[in-house]
Short mmCIF file of N, CA and C in Angstrom, two decimals:
data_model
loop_
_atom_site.label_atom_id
_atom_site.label_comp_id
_atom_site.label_asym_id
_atom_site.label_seq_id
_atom_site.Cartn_x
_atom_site.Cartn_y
_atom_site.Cartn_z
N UNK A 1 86.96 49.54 90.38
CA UNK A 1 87.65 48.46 91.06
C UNK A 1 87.55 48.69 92.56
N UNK A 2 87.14 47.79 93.42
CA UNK A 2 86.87 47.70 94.76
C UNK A 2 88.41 48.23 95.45
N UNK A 3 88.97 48.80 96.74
CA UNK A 3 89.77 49.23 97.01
C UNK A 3 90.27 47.61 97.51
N UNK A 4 91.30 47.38 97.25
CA UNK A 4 91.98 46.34 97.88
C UNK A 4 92.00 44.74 96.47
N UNK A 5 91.43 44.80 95.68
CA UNK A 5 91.26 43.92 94.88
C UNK A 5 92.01 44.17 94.20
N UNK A 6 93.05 42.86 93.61
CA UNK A 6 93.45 42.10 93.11
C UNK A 6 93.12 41.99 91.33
N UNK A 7 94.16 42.28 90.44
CA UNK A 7 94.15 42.04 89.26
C UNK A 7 95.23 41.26 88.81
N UNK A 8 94.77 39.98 88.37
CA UNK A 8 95.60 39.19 87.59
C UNK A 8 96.32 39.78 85.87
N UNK A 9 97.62 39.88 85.78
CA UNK A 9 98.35 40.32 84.12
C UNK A 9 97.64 39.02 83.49
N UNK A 10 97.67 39.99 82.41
CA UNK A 10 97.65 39.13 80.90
C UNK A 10 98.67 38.32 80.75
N UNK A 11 99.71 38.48 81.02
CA UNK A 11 100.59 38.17 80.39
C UNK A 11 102.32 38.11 81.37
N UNK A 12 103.22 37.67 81.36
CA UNK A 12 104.45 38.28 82.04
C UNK A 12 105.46 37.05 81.54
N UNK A 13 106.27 37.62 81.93
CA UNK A 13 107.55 36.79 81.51
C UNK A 13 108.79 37.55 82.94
N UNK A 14 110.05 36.78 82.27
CA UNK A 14 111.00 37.14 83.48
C UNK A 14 112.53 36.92 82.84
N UNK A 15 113.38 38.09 82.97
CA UNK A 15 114.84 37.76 82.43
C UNK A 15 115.57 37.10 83.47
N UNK A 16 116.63 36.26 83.27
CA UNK A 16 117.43 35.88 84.19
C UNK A 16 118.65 36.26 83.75
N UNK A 17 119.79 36.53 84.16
CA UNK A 17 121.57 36.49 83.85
C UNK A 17 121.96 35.84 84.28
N UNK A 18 121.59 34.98 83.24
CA UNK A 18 122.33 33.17 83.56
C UNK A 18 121.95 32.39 82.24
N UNK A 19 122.82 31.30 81.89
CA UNK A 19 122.72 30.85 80.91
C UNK A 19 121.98 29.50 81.69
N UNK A 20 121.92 28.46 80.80
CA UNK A 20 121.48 27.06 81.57
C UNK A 20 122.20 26.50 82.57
N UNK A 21 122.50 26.00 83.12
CA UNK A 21 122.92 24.99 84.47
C UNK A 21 123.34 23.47 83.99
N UNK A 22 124.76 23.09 84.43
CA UNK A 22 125.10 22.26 84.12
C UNK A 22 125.67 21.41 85.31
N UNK A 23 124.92 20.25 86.44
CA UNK A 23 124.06 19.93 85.36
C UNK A 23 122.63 20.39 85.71
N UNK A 24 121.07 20.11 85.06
CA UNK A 24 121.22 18.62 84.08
C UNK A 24 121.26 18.84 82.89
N UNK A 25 121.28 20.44 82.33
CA UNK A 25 122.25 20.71 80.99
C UNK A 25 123.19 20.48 80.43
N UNK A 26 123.68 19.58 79.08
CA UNK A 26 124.86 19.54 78.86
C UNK A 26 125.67 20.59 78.96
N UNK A 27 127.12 20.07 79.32
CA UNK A 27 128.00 21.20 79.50
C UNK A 27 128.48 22.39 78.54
N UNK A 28 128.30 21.81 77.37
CA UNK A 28 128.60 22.22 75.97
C UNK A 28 127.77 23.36 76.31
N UNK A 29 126.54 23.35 76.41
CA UNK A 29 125.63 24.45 76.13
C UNK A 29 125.41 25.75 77.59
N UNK A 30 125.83 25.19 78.50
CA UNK A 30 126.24 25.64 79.46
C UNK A 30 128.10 26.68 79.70
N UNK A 31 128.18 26.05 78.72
CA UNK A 31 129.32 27.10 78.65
C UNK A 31 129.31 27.63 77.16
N UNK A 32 128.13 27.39 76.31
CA UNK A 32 128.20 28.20 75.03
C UNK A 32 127.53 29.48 75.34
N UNK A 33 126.56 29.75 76.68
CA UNK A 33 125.59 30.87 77.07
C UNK A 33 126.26 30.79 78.53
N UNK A 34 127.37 31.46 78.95
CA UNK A 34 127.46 31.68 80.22
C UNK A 34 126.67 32.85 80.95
N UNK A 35 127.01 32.82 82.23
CA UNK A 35 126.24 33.50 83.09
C UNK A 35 127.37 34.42 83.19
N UNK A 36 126.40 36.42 83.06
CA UNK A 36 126.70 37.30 82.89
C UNK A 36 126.91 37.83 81.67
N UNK A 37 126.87 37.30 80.48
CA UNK A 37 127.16 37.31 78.93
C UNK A 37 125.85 37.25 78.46
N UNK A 38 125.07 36.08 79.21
CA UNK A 38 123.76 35.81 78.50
C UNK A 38 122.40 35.68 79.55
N UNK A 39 121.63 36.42 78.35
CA UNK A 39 120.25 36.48 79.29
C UNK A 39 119.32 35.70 78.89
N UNK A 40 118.45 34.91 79.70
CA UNK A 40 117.82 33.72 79.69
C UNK A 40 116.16 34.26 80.06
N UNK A 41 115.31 34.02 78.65
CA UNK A 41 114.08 34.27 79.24
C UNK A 41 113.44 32.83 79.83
N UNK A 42 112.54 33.34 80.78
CA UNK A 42 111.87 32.56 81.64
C UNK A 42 110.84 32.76 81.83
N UNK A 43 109.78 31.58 82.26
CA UNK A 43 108.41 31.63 82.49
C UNK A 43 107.64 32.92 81.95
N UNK A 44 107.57 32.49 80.48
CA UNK A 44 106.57 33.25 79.44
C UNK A 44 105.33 32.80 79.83
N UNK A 45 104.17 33.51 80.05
CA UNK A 45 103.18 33.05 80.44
C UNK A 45 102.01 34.28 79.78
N UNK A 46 100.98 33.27 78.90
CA UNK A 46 99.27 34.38 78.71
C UNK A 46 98.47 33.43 79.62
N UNK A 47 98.14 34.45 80.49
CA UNK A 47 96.33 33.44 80.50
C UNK A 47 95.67 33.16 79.42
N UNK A 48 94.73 32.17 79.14
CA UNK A 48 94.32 31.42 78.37
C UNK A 48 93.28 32.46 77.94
N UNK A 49 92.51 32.87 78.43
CA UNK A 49 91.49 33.85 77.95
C UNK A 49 92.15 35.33 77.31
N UNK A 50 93.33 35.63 77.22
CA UNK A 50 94.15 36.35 76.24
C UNK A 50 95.18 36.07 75.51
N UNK A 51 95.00 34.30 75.24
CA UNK A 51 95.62 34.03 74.19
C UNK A 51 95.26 34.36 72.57
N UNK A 52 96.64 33.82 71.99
CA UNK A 52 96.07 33.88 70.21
C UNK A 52 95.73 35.69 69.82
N UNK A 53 96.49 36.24 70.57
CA UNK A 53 96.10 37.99 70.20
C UNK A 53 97.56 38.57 69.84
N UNK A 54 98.64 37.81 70.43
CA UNK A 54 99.76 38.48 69.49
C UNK A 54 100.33 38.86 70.94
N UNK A 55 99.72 38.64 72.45
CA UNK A 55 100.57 39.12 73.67
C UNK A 55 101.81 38.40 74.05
N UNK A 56 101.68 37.40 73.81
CA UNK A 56 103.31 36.82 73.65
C UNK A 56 104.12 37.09 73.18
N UNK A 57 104.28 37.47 72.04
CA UNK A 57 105.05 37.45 70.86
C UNK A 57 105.13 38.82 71.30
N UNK A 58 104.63 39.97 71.64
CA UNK A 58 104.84 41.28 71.88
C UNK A 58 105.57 41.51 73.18
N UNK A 59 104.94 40.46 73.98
CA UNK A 59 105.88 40.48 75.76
C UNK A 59 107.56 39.73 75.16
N UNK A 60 107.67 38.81 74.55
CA UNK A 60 108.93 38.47 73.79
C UNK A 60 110.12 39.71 73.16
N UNK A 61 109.40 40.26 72.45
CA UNK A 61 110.02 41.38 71.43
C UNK A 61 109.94 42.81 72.27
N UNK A 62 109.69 43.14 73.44
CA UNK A 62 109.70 44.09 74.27
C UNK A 62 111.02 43.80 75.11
N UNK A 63 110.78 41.93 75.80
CA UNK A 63 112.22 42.06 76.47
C UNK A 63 113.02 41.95 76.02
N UNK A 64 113.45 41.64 74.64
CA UNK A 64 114.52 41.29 74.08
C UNK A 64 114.79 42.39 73.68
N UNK A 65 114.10 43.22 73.40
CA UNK A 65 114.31 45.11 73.05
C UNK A 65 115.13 45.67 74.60
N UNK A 66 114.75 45.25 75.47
CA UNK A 66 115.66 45.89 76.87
C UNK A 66 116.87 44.55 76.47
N UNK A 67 116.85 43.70 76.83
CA UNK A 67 117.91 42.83 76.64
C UNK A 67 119.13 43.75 75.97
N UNK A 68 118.63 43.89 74.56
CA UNK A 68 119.77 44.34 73.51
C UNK A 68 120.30 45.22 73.54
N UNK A 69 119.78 46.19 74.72
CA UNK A 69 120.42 47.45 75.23
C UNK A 69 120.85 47.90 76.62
N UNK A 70 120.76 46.68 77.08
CA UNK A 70 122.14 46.53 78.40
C UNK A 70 123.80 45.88 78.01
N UNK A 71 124.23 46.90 78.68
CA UNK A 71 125.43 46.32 77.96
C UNK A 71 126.04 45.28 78.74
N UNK A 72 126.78 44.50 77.85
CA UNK A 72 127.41 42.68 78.71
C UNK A 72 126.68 41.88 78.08
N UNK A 73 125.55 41.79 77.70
CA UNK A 73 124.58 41.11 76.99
C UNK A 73 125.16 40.67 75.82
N UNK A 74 125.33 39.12 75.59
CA UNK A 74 125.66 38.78 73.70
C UNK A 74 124.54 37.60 73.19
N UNK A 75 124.39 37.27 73.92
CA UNK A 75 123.30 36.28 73.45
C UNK A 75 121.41 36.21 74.77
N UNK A 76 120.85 35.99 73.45
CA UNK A 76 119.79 35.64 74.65
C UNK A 76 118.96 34.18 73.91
N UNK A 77 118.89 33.33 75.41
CA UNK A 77 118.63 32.05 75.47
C UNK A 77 117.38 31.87 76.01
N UNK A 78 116.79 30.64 75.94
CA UNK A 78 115.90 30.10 76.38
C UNK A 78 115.24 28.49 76.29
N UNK A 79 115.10 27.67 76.83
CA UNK A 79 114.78 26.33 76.99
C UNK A 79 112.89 26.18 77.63
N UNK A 80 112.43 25.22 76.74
CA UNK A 80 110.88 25.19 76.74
C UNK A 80 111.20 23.47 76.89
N UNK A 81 109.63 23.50 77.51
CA UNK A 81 108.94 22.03 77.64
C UNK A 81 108.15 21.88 76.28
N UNK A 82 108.38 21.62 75.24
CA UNK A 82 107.55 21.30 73.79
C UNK A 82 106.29 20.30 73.63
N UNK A 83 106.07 19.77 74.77
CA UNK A 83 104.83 19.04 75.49
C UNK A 83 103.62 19.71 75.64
N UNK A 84 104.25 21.30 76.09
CA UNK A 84 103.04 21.99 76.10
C UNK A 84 102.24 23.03 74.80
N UNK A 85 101.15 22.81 74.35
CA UNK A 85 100.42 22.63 73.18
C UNK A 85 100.70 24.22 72.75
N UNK A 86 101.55 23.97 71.53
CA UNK A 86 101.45 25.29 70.88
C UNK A 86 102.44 25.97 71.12
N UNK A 87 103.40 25.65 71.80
CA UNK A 87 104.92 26.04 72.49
C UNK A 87 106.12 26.35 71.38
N UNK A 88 106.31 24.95 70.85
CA UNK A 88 106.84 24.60 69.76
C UNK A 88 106.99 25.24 68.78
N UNK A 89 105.57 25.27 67.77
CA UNK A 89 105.07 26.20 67.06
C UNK A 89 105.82 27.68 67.09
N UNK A 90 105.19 27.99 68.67
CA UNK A 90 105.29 29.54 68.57
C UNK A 90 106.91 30.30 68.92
N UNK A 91 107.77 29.02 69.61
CA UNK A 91 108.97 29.40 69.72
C UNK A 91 109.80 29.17 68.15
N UNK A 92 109.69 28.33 67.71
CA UNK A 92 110.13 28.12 66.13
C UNK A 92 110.13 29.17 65.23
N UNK A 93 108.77 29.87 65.59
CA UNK A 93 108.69 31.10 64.88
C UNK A 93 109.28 32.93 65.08
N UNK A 94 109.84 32.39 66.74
CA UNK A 94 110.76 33.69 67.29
C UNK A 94 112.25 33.44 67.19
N UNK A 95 112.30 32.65 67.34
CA UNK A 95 114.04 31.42 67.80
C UNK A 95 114.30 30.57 67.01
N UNK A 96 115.71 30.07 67.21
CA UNK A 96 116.48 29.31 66.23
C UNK A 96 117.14 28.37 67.35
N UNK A 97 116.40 27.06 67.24
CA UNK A 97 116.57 25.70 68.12
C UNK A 97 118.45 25.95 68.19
N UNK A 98 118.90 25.40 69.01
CA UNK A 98 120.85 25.28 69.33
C UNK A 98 120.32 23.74 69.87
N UNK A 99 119.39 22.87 70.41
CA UNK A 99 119.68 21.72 70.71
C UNK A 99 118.20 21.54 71.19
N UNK A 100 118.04 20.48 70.85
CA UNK A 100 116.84 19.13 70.62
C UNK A 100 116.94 18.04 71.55
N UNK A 101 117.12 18.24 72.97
CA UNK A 101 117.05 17.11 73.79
C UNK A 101 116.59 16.53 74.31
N UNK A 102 115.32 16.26 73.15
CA UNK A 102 113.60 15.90 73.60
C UNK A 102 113.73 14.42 72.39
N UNK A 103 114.49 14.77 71.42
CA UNK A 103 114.81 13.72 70.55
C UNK A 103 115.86 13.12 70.61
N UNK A 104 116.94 13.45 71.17
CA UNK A 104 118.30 12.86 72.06
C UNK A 104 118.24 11.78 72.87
N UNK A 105 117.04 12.45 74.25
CA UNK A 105 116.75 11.92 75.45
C UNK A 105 117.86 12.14 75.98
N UNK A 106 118.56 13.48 75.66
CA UNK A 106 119.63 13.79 76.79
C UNK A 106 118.85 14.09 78.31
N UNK A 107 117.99 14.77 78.35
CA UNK A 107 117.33 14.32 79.69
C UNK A 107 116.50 13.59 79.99
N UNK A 108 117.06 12.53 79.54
CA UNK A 108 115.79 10.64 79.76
C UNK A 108 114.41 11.02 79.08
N UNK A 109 113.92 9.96 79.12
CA UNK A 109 112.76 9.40 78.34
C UNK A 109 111.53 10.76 79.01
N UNK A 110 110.98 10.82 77.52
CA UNK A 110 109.40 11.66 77.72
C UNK A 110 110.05 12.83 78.42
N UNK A 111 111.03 13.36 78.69
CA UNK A 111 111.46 14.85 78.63
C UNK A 111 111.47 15.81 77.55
N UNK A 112 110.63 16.17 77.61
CA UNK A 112 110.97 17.02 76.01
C UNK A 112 111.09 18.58 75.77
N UNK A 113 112.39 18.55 76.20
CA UNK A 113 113.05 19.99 76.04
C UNK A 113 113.71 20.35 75.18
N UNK A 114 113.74 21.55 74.52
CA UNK A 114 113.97 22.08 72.94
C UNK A 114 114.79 23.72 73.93
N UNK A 115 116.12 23.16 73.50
CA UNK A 115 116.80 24.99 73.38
C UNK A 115 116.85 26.03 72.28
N UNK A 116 116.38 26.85 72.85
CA UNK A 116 116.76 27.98 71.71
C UNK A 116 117.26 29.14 71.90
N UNK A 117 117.68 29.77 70.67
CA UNK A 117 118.03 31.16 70.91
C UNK A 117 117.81 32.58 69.74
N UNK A 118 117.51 33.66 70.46
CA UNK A 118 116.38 34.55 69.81
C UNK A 118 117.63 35.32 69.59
N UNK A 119 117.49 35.70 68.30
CA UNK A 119 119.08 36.65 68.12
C UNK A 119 118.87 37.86 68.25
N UNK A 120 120.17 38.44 68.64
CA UNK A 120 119.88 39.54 69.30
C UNK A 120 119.99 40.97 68.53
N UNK A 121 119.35 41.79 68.35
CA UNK A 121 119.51 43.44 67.67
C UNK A 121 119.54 44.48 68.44
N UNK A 122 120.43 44.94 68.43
CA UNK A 122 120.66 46.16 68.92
C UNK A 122 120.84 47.29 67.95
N UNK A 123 119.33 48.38 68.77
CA UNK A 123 119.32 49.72 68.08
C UNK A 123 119.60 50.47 68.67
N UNK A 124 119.75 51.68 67.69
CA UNK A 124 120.00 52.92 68.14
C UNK A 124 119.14 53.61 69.20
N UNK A 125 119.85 54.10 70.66
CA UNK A 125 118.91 54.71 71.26
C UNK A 125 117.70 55.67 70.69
N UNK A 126 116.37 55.11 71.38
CA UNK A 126 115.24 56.06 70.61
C UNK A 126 114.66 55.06 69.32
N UNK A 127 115.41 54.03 68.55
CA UNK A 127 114.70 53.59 67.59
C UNK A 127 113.30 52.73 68.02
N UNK A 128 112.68 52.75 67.17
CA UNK A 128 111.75 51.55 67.81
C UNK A 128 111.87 50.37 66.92
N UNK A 129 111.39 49.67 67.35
CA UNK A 129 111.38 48.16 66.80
C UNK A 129 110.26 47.99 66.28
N UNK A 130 110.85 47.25 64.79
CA UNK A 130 109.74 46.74 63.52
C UNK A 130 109.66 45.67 63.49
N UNK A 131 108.50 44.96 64.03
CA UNK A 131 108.64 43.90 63.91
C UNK A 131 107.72 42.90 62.45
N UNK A 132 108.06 41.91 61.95
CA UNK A 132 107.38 41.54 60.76
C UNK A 132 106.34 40.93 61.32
N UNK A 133 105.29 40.09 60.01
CA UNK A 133 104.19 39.49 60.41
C UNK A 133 104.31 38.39 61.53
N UNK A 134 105.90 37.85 60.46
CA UNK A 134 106.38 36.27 60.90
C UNK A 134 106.72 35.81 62.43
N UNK A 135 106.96 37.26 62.63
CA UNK A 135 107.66 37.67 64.47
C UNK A 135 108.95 37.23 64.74
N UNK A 136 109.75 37.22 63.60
CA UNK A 136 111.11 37.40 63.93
C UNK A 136 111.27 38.87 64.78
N UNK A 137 112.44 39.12 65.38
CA UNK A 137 112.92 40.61 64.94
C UNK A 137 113.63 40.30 64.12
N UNK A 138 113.68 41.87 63.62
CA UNK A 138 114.62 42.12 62.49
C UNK A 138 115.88 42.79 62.86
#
C-alpha cells in the first residue's frame, strides 16, 4: 500500500443513545425507546462489491453483542427506508417490525419506513455468541 493512501471498509455501521425523535416519529414510539435506555443502530452500510457474504448480518450481531453489555441498555432499535432493495428482507430476518409506517403513511405518501427491534441477549462475560443460519441471535 502506497504511504498515504486511502482504504475504503467493507462494511460499518454506527450506535446512537437515542431512541427515535418525535417529531416526525410518532410519539408512542418515541417514548416506547427513550434516549439513554435505548440504543439505536444507524447507517448499516456494505459496499456493493462485498455484499451477499454474510458482512452485515455479522457487523449487526457484533454491535448488538457490545450493545448487550453496557449497562443502561434495554432495548435496541432501529428504523429503515424498505425502498431500498433487499433491506426489508434482510431486516425481517434479524428484527421484529414494532411499526409499519410505510403502510400507515404515518409519514405521508411514498415514505416507506418500517421500525424495528433486534432483541436483546446478554451473556456472560467471555461467552461468545452463536449465532444460527437464520441470523437471529439467540
Amino acid at each position: 500500500m502506497n504511504a498515504g493512501a486511502h482504504t475504503k471498509p467493507a462494511a460499518q455501521t454506527g450506535v446512537r443513545s437515542a431512541g427515535p425523535a418525535h417529531p416526525p416519529h410518532p410519539r408512542w414510539l418515541a417514548e416506547r425507546y427513550p434516549a439513554g435506555t435505548t440504543a439505536q443502530l444507524v447507517r448499516v452500510y456494505v459496499r456493493p462489491e462485498h455484499r451477499r457474504r454474510g458482512r452485515a448480518r455479522t457487523l449487526v450481531h457484533t454491535a448488538c453483542d457490545i450493545i448487550a453489555n453496557i449497562p443502561g441498555y434495554q432495548s435496541i432499535y432501529l428504523h429503515t427506508n424498505v425502498n431500498v432493495e433487499g433491506v426489508e428482507t434482510f431486516w425481517r430476518s434479524m428484527a421484529e417490525e414494532v411499526f409499519d409506517a410505510w403502510t400507515t403513511g404515518e409519514h405521508g405518501p411514498g415514505v416507506a419506513t418500517v421500525h424495528f427491534e433486534i432483541p436483546m441477549r446478554r451473556r456472560p462475560a467471555g461467552e461468545a455468541a452463536q449465532y444460527s443460519t437464520a441470523g437471529r441471535i439467540p
